[in-house]
């Protein structure tokens, strides 16, 4: 019988702190912040956890060789239970999105769920993998924008998607390690992402998105710089973890850039909390 801790490890529970900020940033950019934002953020977390469970189910044979300590190959969670959990969380996420945001939210949540499953079951180990994962995050941002003008959230969605490309590219080298060229490429991408998140020259309070974007760049960029100096598997995993737990700082910058400064700070506050929790349950 699987314990709650086993299931939390299966879905990489602490990594879900990087998810609500997508919806909040999208809602802020689209002028759609309101009571429904919390419900859509909850739906996003459920879909994220579904993707994590489906990922481990799809990778169960590979993990038996490379990560035998994971819940499925270690026998703590059965493959059937993981697949059932993934399906149940997907249904719950879609239902919550529809109840909270109506047809417009469902019209984004359904392709988001399909893209998550498509990544886990088909695209992950292909050249399209990083782009598909980036699409998941971009759609997540647009889910939050469904109550307003989604077109205004496209820059935020593309910024989060670009960040996701860098994390996904690094994650492919978590076991074998990387060459020095990979972290240098992703580091350049991170710099561009931070600049995009901070850029709002007409804002009277532009200092906050700049500060939060700088925090994101320092944390995640520093981890990638360490990979460039020592591209071992352990350093790569640490950089991936920094990319996941540091994402709320980027989301906070995007939220603040849209004019919701205090909410941006609240979103960014999930970054240090995620780092603490990641010491207990790995986000990768």
PDB file of C-alpha atoms in Angstrom:
ATOM      1  CA  UNK A   1       0.000   0.000   0.000  1.00  0.00           C
ATOM      2  CA  UNK A   2       1.491   3.332  -1.070  1.00  0.00           C
ATOM      3  CA  UNK A   3       1.845   6.014   1.569  1.00  0.00           C
ATOM      4  CA  UNK A   4       1.039   9.684   1.111  1.00  0.00           C
ATOM      5  CA  UNK A   5       4.782  10.355   1.085  1.00  0.00           C
ATOM      6  CA  UNK A   6       5.273   7.877  -1.748  1.00  0.00           C
ATOM      7  CA  UNK A   7       2.582   9.602  -3.805  1.00  0.00           C
ATOM      8  CA  UNK A   8       4.030  13.025  -3.015  1.00  0.00           C
ATOM      9  CA  UNK A   9       7.388  11.812  -4.292  1.00  0.00           C
ATOM     10  CA  UNK A  10       5.731  10.344  -7.390  1.00  0.00           C
ATOM     11  CA  UNK A  11       4.134  13.667  -8.372  1.00  0.00           C
ATOM     12  CA  UNK A  12       7.127  15.685  -7.131  1.00  0.00           C
ATOM     13  CA  UNK A  13       4.779  17.645  -4.902  1.00  0.00           C
ATOM     14  CA  UNK A  14       7.060  20.622  -4.049  1.00  0.00           C
ATOM     15  CA  UNK A  15       7.554  21.397  -7.738  1.00  0.00           C
ATOM     16  CA  UNK A  16       3.868  22.348  -7.886  1.00  0.00           C
ATOM     17  CA  UNK A  17       4.808  25.629  -6.191  1.00  0.00           C
ATOM     18  CA  UNK A  18       6.175  26.638  -9.594  1.00  0.00           C
ATOM     19  CA  UNK A  19       2.735  26.234 -11.209  1.00  0.00           C
ATOM     20  CA  UNK A  20       0.171  28.744  -9.799  1.00  0.00           C
ATOM     21  CA  UNK A  21       2.368  31.644 -10.854  1.00  0.00           C
ATOM     22  CA  UNK A  22       1.767  30.742 -14.498  1.00  0.00           C
ATOM     23  CA  UNK A  23      -1.951  31.326 -14.106  1.00  0.00           C
ATOM     24  CA  UNK A  24      -1.467  34.447 -11.981  1.00  0.00           C
ATOM     25  CA  UNK A  25       0.958  35.989 -14.488  1.00  0.00           C
ATOM     26  CA  UNK A  26      -1.440  35.244 -17.341  1.00  0.00           C
ATOM     27  CA  UNK A  27      -4.410  36.675 -15.481  1.00  0.00           C
ATOM     28  CA  UNK A  28      -2.492  39.826 -14.525  1.00  0.00           C
ATOM     29  CA  UNK A  29      -1.353  40.421 -18.094  1.00  0.00           C
ATOM     30  CA  UNK A  30      -4.866  39.862 -19.495  1.00  0.00           C
ATOM     31  CA  UNK A  31      -6.590  42.026 -16.888  1.00  0.00           C
ATOM     32  CA  UNK A  32      -8.422  38.972 -15.543  1.00  0.00           C
ATOM     33  CA  UNK A  33      -7.320  38.770 -11.912  1.00  0.00           C
ATOM     34  CA  UNK A  34     -10.226  37.803  -9.707  1.00  0.00           C
ATOM     35  CA  UNK A  35     -11.826  35.021  -7.654  1.00  0.00           C
ATOM     36  CA  UNK A  36     -11.621  32.570 -10.555  1.00  0.00           C
ATOM     37  CA  UNK A  37      -7.835  32.907 -10.685  1.00  0.00           C
ATOM     38  CA  UNK A  38      -7.408  30.752  -7.580  1.00  0.00           C
ATOM     39  CA  UNK A  39      -9.603  28.001  -9.023  1.00  0.00           C
ATOM     40  CA  UNK A  40      -7.710  28.001 -12.311  1.00  0.00           C
ATOM     41  CA  UNK A  41      -4.423  27.865 -10.420  1.00  0.00           C
ATOM     42  CA  UNK A  42      -5.729  24.825  -8.550  1.00  0.00           C
ATOM     43  CA  UNK A  43      -6.698  23.167 -11.837  1.00  0.00           C
ATOM     44  CA  UNK A  44      -3.207  23.886 -13.152  1.00  0.00           C
ATOM     45  CA  UNK A  45      -1.610  22.191 -10.137  1.00  0.00           C
ATOM     46  CA  UNK A  46      -3.784  19.099 -10.604  1.00  0.00           C
ATOM     47  CA  UNK A  47      -2.795  18.853 -14.270  1.00  0.00           C
ATOM     48  CA  UNK A  48       0.863  19.315 -13.362  1.00  0.00           C
ATOM     49  CA  UNK A  49       0.724  16.508 -10.817  1.00  0.00           C
ATOM     50  CA  UNK A  50      -1.046  14.345 -13.391  1.00  0.00           C
ATOM     51  CA  UNK A  51       1.829  14.940 -15.775  1.00  0.00           C
ATOM     52  CA  UNK A  52       4.391  13.979 -13.153  1.00  0.00           C
ATOM     53  CA  UNK A  53       2.596  10.700 -12.378  1.00  0.00           C
ATOM     54  CA  UNK A  54       2.186   9.919 -16.082  1.00  0.00           C
ATOM     55  CA  UNK A  55       5.860  10.729 -16.622  1.00  0.00           C
ATOM     56  CA  UNK A  56       6.976   8.165 -14.054  1.00  0.00           C
ATOM     57  CA  UNK A  57       4.563   5.582 -15.430  1.00  0.00           C
ATOM     58  CA  UNK A  58       5.952   6.098 -18.942  1.00  0.00           C
ATOM     59  CA  UNK A  59       9.558   5.981 -17.651  1.00  0.00           C
ATOM     60  CA  UNK A  60       9.113   3.037 -15.283  1.00  0.00           C
ATOM     61  CA  UNK A  61      11.404   0.683 -17.216  1.00  0.00           C
ATOM     62  CA  UNK A  62      14.091   3.307 -17.766  1.00  0.00           C
ATOM     63  CA  UNK A  63      13.912   4.369 -14.114  1.00  0.00           C
ATOM     64  CA  UNK A  64      14.407   0.741 -13.071  1.00  0.00           C
ATOM     65  CA  UNK A  65      17.907   1.090 -14.545  1.00  0.00           C
ATOM     66  CA  UNK A  66      18.769   4.752 -13.995  1.00  0.00           C
ATOM     67  CA  UNK A  67      16.709   5.683 -10.911  1.00  0.00           C
ATOM     68  CA  UNK A  68      15.731   2.521  -9.069  1.00  0.00           C
ATOM     69  CA  UNK A  69      14.944   4.553  -5.953  1.00  0.00           C
ATOM     70  CA  UNK A  70      11.919   6.215  -7.643  1.00  0.00           C
ATOM     71  CA  UNK A  71       8.497   5.134  -6.297  1.00  0.00           C
ATOM     72  CA  UNK A  72       7.524   2.788  -9.155  1.00  0.00           C
ATOM     73  CA  UNK A  73      10.753   0.798  -9.688  1.00  0.00           C
ATOM     74  CA  UNK A  74      11.290   0.575  -5.919  1.00  0.00           C
ATOM     75  CA  UNK A  75       7.871  -1.068  -5.590  1.00  0.00           C
ATOM     76  CA  UNK A  76       6.374   1.615  -3.366  1.00  0.00           C
ATOM     77  CA  UNK A  77       3.816   2.616  -6.023  1.00  0.00           C
ATOM     78  CA  UNK A  78       2.460   0.134  -8.556  1.00  0.00           C
ATOM     79  CA  UNK A  79       2.370   1.093 -12.253  1.00  0.00           C
ATOM     80  CA  UNK A  80      -1.416   0.692 -12.267  1.00  0.00           C
ATOM     81  CA  UNK A  81      -1.773   3.024  -9.289  1.00  0.00           C
ATOM     82  CA  UNK A  82       0.455   5.656 -10.929  1.00  0.00           C
ATOM     83  CA  UNK A  83      -1.504   5.508 -14.177  1.00  0.00           C
ATOM     84  CA  UNK A  84      -4.810   5.651 -12.335  1.00  0.00           C
ATOM     85  CA  UNK A  85      -3.631   8.620 -10.283  1.00  0.00           C
ATOM     86  CA  UNK A  86      -2.508  10.430 -13.446  1.00  0.00           C
ATOM     87  CA  UNK A  87      -5.891   9.845 -15.092  1.00  0.00           C
ATOM     88  CA  UNK A  88      -7.819  10.889 -11.980  1.00  0.00           C
ATOM     89  CA  UNK A  89      -5.806  14.075 -11.508  1.00  0.00           C
ATOM     90  CA  UNK A  90      -6.303  14.941 -15.178  1.00  0.00           C
ATOM     91  CA  UNK A  91     -10.068  14.535 -14.887  1.00  0.00           C
ATOM     92  CA  UNK A  92     -10.115  16.575 -11.684  1.00  0.00           C
ATOM     93  CA  UNK A  93      -8.030  19.358 -13.235  1.00  0.00           C
ATOM     94  CA  UNK A  94     -10.217  19.577 -16.323  1.00  0.00           C
ATOM     95  CA  UNK A  95     -13.362  19.548 -14.213  1.00  0.00           C
ATOM     96  CA  UNK A  96     -12.117  22.291 -11.902  1.00  0.00           C
ATOM     97  CA  UNK A  97     -11.060  24.443 -14.867  1.00  0.00           C
ATOM     98  CA  UNK A  98     -14.479  24.066 -16.486  1.00  0.00           C
ATOM     99  CA  UNK A  99     -16.392  24.773 -13.273  1.00  0.00           C
ATOM    100  CA  UNK A 100     -14.215  27.761 -12.421  1.00  0.00           C
ATOM    101  CA  UNK A 101     -13.666  29.344 -15.806  1.00  0.00           C
ATOM    102  CA  UNK A 102     -16.411  27.985 -18.029  1.00  0.00           C
ATOM    103  CA  UNK A 103     -16.040  27.150 -21.686  1.00  0.00           C
ATOM    104  CA  UNK A 104     -13.182  29.551 -22.336  1.00  0.00           C
ATOM    105  CA  UNK A 105     -11.057  27.949 -19.627  1.00  0.00           C
ATOM    106  CA  UNK A 106     -12.001  24.436 -20.750  1.00  0.00           C
ATOM    107  CA  UNK A 107     -10.974  25.364 -24.302  1.00  0.00           C
ATOM    108  CA  UNK A 108      -7.425  25.928 -23.018  1.00  0.00           C
ATOM    109  CA  UNK A 109      -7.340  23.259 -20.305  1.00  0.00           C
ATOM    110  CA  UNK A 110      -8.205  20.427 -22.695  1.00  0.00           C
ATOM    111  CA  UNK A 111      -5.314  21.075 -25.136  1.00  0.00           C
ATOM    112  CA  UNK A 112      -3.067  21.703 -22.119  1.00  0.00           C
ATOM    113  CA  UNK A 113      -3.892  18.245 -20.734  1.00  0.00           C
ATOM    114  CA  UNK A 114      -3.451  16.673 -24.177  1.00  0.00           C
ATOM    115  CA  UNK A 115      -0.050  18.337 -24.565  1.00  0.00           C
ATOM    116  CA  UNK A 116       1.060  17.127 -21.126  1.00  0.00           C
ATOM    117  CA  UNK A 117       0.147  13.542 -21.951  1.00  0.00           C
ATOM    118  CA  UNK A 118       1.623  13.882 -25.430  1.00  0.00           C
ATOM    119  CA  UNK A 119       4.930  14.943 -23.924  1.00  0.00           C
ATOM    120  CA  UNK A 120       5.021  12.074 -21.437  1.00  0.00           C
ATOM    121  CA  UNK A 121       3.957   9.344 -23.840  1.00  0.00           C
ATOM    122  CA  UNK A 122       5.484  10.405 -27.147  1.00  0.00           C
ATOM    123  CA  UNK A 123       7.504  13.612 -27.384  1.00  0.00           C
ATOM    124  CA  UNK A 124       9.767  13.536 -24.337  1.00  0.00           C
ATOM    125  CA  UNK A 125      12.687  11.678 -25.890  1.00  0.00           C
ATOM    126  CA  UNK A 126      12.415  13.281 -29.315  1.00  0.00           C
ATOM    127  CA  UNK A 127      13.852  16.483 -30.726  1.00  0.00           C
ATOM    128  CA  UNK A 128      10.437  18.073 -30.211  1.00  0.00           C
ATOM    129  CA  UNK A 129      10.500  17.411 -26.467  1.00  0.00           C
ATOM    130  CA  UNK A 130      11.626  20.841 -25.216  1.00  0.00           C
ATOM    131  CA  UNK A 131       9.184  22.635 -27.530  1.00  0.00           C
ATOM    132  CA  UNK A 132       6.279  20.456 -26.399  1.00  0.00           C
ATOM    133  CA  UNK A 133       7.094  21.018 -22.741  1.00  0.00           C
ATOM    134  CA  UNK A 134       7.388  24.749 -23.429  1.00  0.00           C
ATOM    135  CA  UNK A 135       3.920  24.621 -25.011  1.00  0.00           C
ATOM    136  CA  UNK A 136       2.587  23.107 -21.791  1.00  0.00           C
ATOM    137  CA  UNK A 137       3.855  26.054 -19.762  1.00  0.00           C
ATOM    138  CA  UNK A 138       2.731  28.593 -22.330  1.00  0.00           C
ATOM    139  CA  UNK A 139      -0.793  27.162 -22.339  1.00  0.00           C
ATOM    140  CA  UNK A 140      -0.730  27.216 -18.541  1.00  0.00           C
ATOM    141  CA  UNK A 141      -0.129  30.962 -18.613  1.00  0.00           C
ATOM    142  CA  UNK A 142      -2.934  31.409 -21.152  1.00  0.00           C
ATOM    143  CA  UNK A 143      -5.272  29.390 -18.920  1.00  0.00           C
ATOM    144  CA  UNK A 144      -5.090  32.217 -16.421  1.00  0.00           C
ATOM    145  CA  UNK A 145      -5.832  34.748 -19.147  1.00  0.00           C
ATOM    146  CA  UNK A 146      -9.110  33.188 -20.285  1.00  0.00           C
ATOM    147  CA  UNK A 147     -11.254  35.588 -18.261  1.00  0.00           C
ATOM    148  CA  UNK A 148      -9.789  38.673 -19.938  1.00  0.00           C
ATOM    149  CA  UNK A 149      -7.911  39.453 -23.135  1.00  0.00           C
ATOM    150  CA  UNK A 150      -5.639  36.457 -23.754  1.00  0.00           C
ATOM    151  CA  UNK A 151      -3.700  38.175 -26.533  1.00  0.00           C
ATOM    152  CA  UNK A 152      -2.237  40.524 -23.930  1.00  0.00           C
ATOM    153  CA  UNK A 153      -0.820  37.514 -22.074  1.00  0.00           C
ATOM    154  CA  UNK A 154       1.074  36.151 -25.077  1.00  0.00           C
ATOM    155  CA  UNK A 155       4.388  37.878 -24.171  1.00  0.00           C
ATOM    156  CA  UNK A 156       4.236  36.396 -20.663  1.00  0.00           C
ATOM    157  CA  UNK A 157       3.366  32.963 -22.075  1.00  0.00           C
ATOM    158  CA  UNK A 158       6.276  33.087 -24.503  1.00  0.00           C
ATOM    159  CA  UNK A 159       8.663  34.201 -21.748  1.00  0.00           C
ATOM    160  CA  UNK A 160       7.702  31.310 -19.470  1.00  0.00           C
ATOM    161  CA  UNK A 161       7.852  28.938 -22.448  1.00  0.00           C
ATOM    162  CA  UNK A 162      11.383  30.081 -23.284  1.00  0.00           C
ATOM    163  CA  UNK A 163      12.477  29.459 -19.710  1.00  0.00           C
ATOM    164  CA  UNK A 164      10.954  25.980 -19.925  1.00  0.00           C
ATOM    165  CA  UNK A 165      12.998  25.171 -23.029  1.00  0.00           C
ATOM    166  CA  UNK A 166      16.201  25.777 -21.060  1.00  0.00           C
ATOM    167  CA  UNK A 167      15.117  23.622 -18.117  1.00  0.00           C
ATOM    168  CA  UNK A 168      13.938  20.785 -20.358  1.00  0.00           C
ATOM    169  CA  UNK A 169      17.154  20.825 -22.374  1.00  0.00           C
ATOM    170  CA  UNK A 170      19.187  20.523 -19.180  1.00  0.00           C
ATOM    171  CA  UNK A 171      16.928  17.834 -17.726  1.00  0.00           C
ATOM    172  CA  UNK A 172      17.851  15.484 -20.559  1.00  0.00           C
ATOM    173  CA  UNK A 173      21.387  15.330 -19.180  1.00  0.00           C
ATOM    174  CA  UNK A 174      20.519  14.744 -15.517  1.00  0.00           C
ATOM    175  CA  UNK A 175      21.831  11.173 -15.509  1.00  0.00           C
ATOM    176  CA  UNK A 176      24.764  11.232 -17.924  1.00  0.00           C
ATOM    177  CA  UNK A 177      26.006  14.785 -17.406  1.00  0.00           C
ATOM    178  CA  UNK A 178      26.450  17.433 -20.092  1.00  0.00           C
ATOM    179  CA  UNK A 179      29.100  19.010 -22.255  1.00  0.00           C
ATOM    180  CA  UNK A 180      30.063  22.590 -21.492  1.00  0.00           C
ATOM    181  CA  UNK A 181      28.290  23.939 -24.571  1.00  0.00           C
ATOM    182  CA  UNK A 182      24.807  23.055 -23.287  1.00  0.00           C
ATOM    183  CA  UNK A 183      24.817  25.138 -20.072  1.00  0.00           C
ATOM    184  CA  UNK A 184      26.364  28.054 -21.969  1.00  0.00           C
ATOM    185  CA  UNK A 185      23.473  27.948 -24.449  1.00  0.00           C
ATOM    186  CA  UNK A 186      20.841  27.687 -21.753  1.00  0.00           C
ATOM    187  CA  UNK A 187      22.543  30.424 -19.742  1.00  0.00           C
ATOM    188  CA  UNK A 188      22.298  32.757 -22.727  1.00  0.00           C
ATOM    189  CA  UNK A 189      18.618  31.857 -22.997  1.00  0.00           C
ATOM    190  CA  UNK A 190      18.103  32.603 -19.306  1.00  0.00           C
ATOM    191  CA  UNK A 191      19.666  36.042 -19.730  1.00  0.00           C
ATOM    192  CA  UNK A 192      17.253  36.831 -22.573  1.00  0.00           C
ATOM    193  CA  UNK A 193      14.310  35.565 -20.530  1.00  0.00           C
ATOM    194  CA  UNK A 194      15.271  37.782 -17.589  1.00  0.00           C
ATOM    195  CA  UNK A 195      15.608  40.816 -19.852  1.00  0.00           C
ATOM    196  CA  UNK A 196      12.197  40.123 -21.382  1.00  0.00           C
ATOM    197  CA  UNK A 197      10.586  39.824 -17.939  1.00  0.00           C
ATOM    198  CA  UNK A 198      12.150  43.053 -16.664  1.00  0.00           C
ATOM    199  CA  UNK A 199      11.495  45.159 -19.742  1.00  0.00           C
ATOM    200  CA  UNK A 200       8.808  47.742 -19.182  1.00  0.00           C
ATOM    201  CA  UNK A 201      10.452  51.142 -19.561  1.00  0.00           C
ATOM    202  CA  UNK A 202       7.227  53.150 -19.252  1.00  0.00           C
ATOM    203  CA  UNK A 203       6.265  51.700 -15.862  1.00  0.00           C
ATOM    204  CA  UNK A 204       6.597  54.141 -12.947  1.00  0.00           C
ATOM    205  CA  UNK A 205       7.411  51.221 -10.626  1.00  0.00           C
ATOM    206  CA  UNK A 206       9.681  49.284 -12.974  1.00  0.00           C
ATOM    207  CA  UNK A 207      12.173  48.555 -10.198  1.00  0.00           C
ATOM    208  CA  UNK A 208      10.176  45.611  -8.852  1.00  0.00           C
ATOM    209  CA  UNK A 209      10.021  43.507 -12.047  1.00  0.00           C
ATOM    210  CA  UNK A 210      13.690  44.316 -12.637  1.00  0.00           C
ATOM    211  CA  UNK A 211      14.604  43.181  -9.115  1.00  0.00           C
ATOM    212  CA  UNK A 212      12.589  39.968  -9.359  1.00  0.00           C
ATOM    213  CA  UNK A 213      13.946  39.177 -12.809  1.00  0.00           C
ATOM    214  CA  UNK A 214      17.451  39.778 -11.492  1.00  0.00           C
ATOM    215  CA  UNK A 215      16.801  37.420  -8.581  1.00  0.00           C
ATOM    216  CA  UNK A 216      15.601  34.754 -11.022  1.00  0.00           C
ATOM    217  CA  UNK A 217      18.651  35.231 -13.253  1.00  0.00           C
ATOM    218  CA  UNK A 218      21.095  35.133 -10.364  1.00  0.00           C
ATOM    219  CA  UNK A 219      19.665  31.960  -8.855  1.00  0.00           C
ATOM    220  CA  UNK A 220      19.070  29.938 -12.008  1.00  0.00           C
ATOM    221  CA  UNK A 221      21.907  31.485 -14.006  1.00  0.00           C
ATOM    222  CA  UNK A 222      24.381  30.833 -11.209  1.00  0.00           C
ATOM    223  CA  UNK A 223      23.446  27.152 -11.176  1.00  0.00           C
ATOM    224  CA  UNK A 224      23.994  26.931 -14.927  1.00  0.00           C
ATOM    225  CA  UNK A 225      27.355  28.679 -14.641  1.00  0.00           C
ATOM    226  CA  UNK A 226      28.403  25.986 -12.178  1.00  0.00           C
ATOM    227  CA  UNK A 227      27.397  23.337 -14.713  1.00  0.00           C
ATOM    228  CA  UNK A 228      29.573  25.053 -17.319  1.00  0.00           C
ATOM    229  CA  UNK A 229      32.507  24.790 -14.907  1.00  0.00           C
ATOM    230  CA  UNK A 230      31.708  21.183 -13.952  1.00  0.00           C
ATOM    231  CA  UNK A 231      29.139  19.512 -16.262  1.00  0.00           C
ATOM    232  CA  UNK A 232      28.660  16.462 -14.031  1.00  0.00           C
ATOM    233  CA  UNK A 233      25.261  14.836 -13.583  1.00  0.00           C
ATOM    234  CA  UNK A 234      24.938  16.146 -10.041  1.00  0.00           C
ATOM    235  CA  UNK A 235      25.531  19.746 -11.116  1.00  0.00           C
ATOM    236  CA  UNK A 236      23.046  19.336 -13.973  1.00  0.00           C
ATOM    237  CA  UNK A 237      20.377  18.027 -11.597  1.00  0.00           C
ATOM    238  CA  UNK A 238      21.027  20.965  -9.278  1.00  0.00           C
ATOM    239  CA  UNK A 239      20.588  23.391 -12.187  1.00  0.00           C
ATOM    240  CA  UNK A 240      17.331  21.740 -13.219  1.00  0.00           C
ATOM    241  CA  UNK A 241      16.124  22.005  -9.638  1.00  0.00           C
ATOM    242  CA  UNK A 242      17.091  25.686  -9.593  1.00  0.00           C
ATOM    243  CA  UNK A 243      15.182  26.219 -12.823  1.00  0.00           C
ATOM    244  CA  UNK A 244      12.061  24.677 -11.328  1.00  0.00           C
ATOM    245  CA  UNK A 245      12.193  26.259  -7.885  1.00  0.00           C
ATOM    246  CA  UNK A 246      13.362  29.608  -9.279  1.00  0.00           C
ATOM    247  CA  UNK A 247      10.489  29.934 -11.742  1.00  0.00           C
ATOM    248  CA  UNK A 248       8.188  31.746  -9.241  1.00  0.00           C
ATOM    249  CA  UNK A 249      10.650  34.656  -9.213  1.00  0.00           C
ATOM    250  CA  UNK A 250      10.229  34.956 -12.991  1.00  0.00           C
ATOM    251  CA  UNK A 251       6.458  34.637 -12.714  1.00  0.00           C
ATOM    252  CA  UNK A 252       6.507  37.281  -9.994  1.00  0.00           C
ATOM    253  CA  UNK A 253       8.429  39.630 -12.277  1.00  0.00           C
ATOM    254  CA  UNK A 254       5.868  39.110 -15.044  1.00  0.00           C
ATOM    255  CA  UNK A 255       2.998  39.691 -12.613  1.00  0.00           C
ATOM    256  CA  UNK A 256       4.604  42.859 -11.282  1.00  0.00           C
ATOM    257  CA  UNK A 257       5.297  44.022 -14.836  1.00  0.00           C
ATOM    258  CA  UNK A 258       1.547  43.823 -15.474  1.00  0.00           C
ATOM    259  CA  UNK A 259       0.941  46.231 -12.596  1.00  0.00           C
ATOM    260  CA  UNK A 260       0.214  43.815  -9.727  1.00  0.00           C
ATOM    261  CA  UNK A 261       3.316  44.481  -7.644  1.00  0.00           C
ATOM    262  CA  UNK A 262       2.235  43.054  -4.289  1.00  0.00           C
ATOM    263  CA  UNK A 263       0.824  39.947  -5.949  1.00  0.00           C
ATOM    264  CA  UNK A 264       4.085  39.578  -7.852  1.00  0.00           C
ATOM    265  CA  UNK A 265       5.970  39.573  -4.566  1.00  0.00           C
ATOM    266  CA  UNK A 266       3.592  36.934  -3.199  1.00  0.00           C
ATOM    267  CA  UNK A 267       4.166  34.746  -6.251  1.00  0.00           C
ATOM    268  CA  UNK A 268       7.942  35.151  -6.001  1.00  0.00           C
ATOM    269  CA  UNK A 269       7.831  34.151  -2.326  1.00  0.00           C
ATOM    270  CA  UNK A 270       7.170  30.566  -3.454  1.00  0.00           C
ATOM    271  CA  UNK A 271      10.754  30.357  -4.729  1.00  0.00           C
ATOM    272  CA  UNK A 272      12.557  30.094  -1.363  1.00  0.00           C
ATOM    273  CA  UNK A 273       9.778  27.873   0.001  1.00  0.00           C
ATOM    274  CA  UNK A 274      10.167  25.544  -2.970  1.00  0.00           C
ATOM    275  CA  UNK A 275      13.919  25.333  -2.384  1.00  0.00           C
ATOM    276  CA  UNK A 276      13.379  24.290   1.232  1.00  0.00           C
ATOM    277  CA  UNK A 277      10.829  21.640   0.327  1.00  0.00           C
ATOM    278  CA  UNK A 278      13.049  20.368  -2.495  1.00  0.00           C
ATOM    279  CA  UNK A 279      15.566  19.259   0.135  1.00  0.00           C
ATOM    280  CA  UNK A 280      12.977  16.732   1.314  1.00  0.00           C
ATOM    281  CA  UNK A 281      11.385  15.699  -1.990  1.00  0.00           C
ATOM    282  CA  UNK A 282      13.307  16.121  -5.232  1.00  0.00           C
ATOM    283  CA  UNK A 283      11.542  18.318  -7.821  1.00  0.00           C
ATOM    284  CA  UNK A 284      13.312  16.525 -10.702  1.00  0.00           C
TER     285      UNK A 284
END
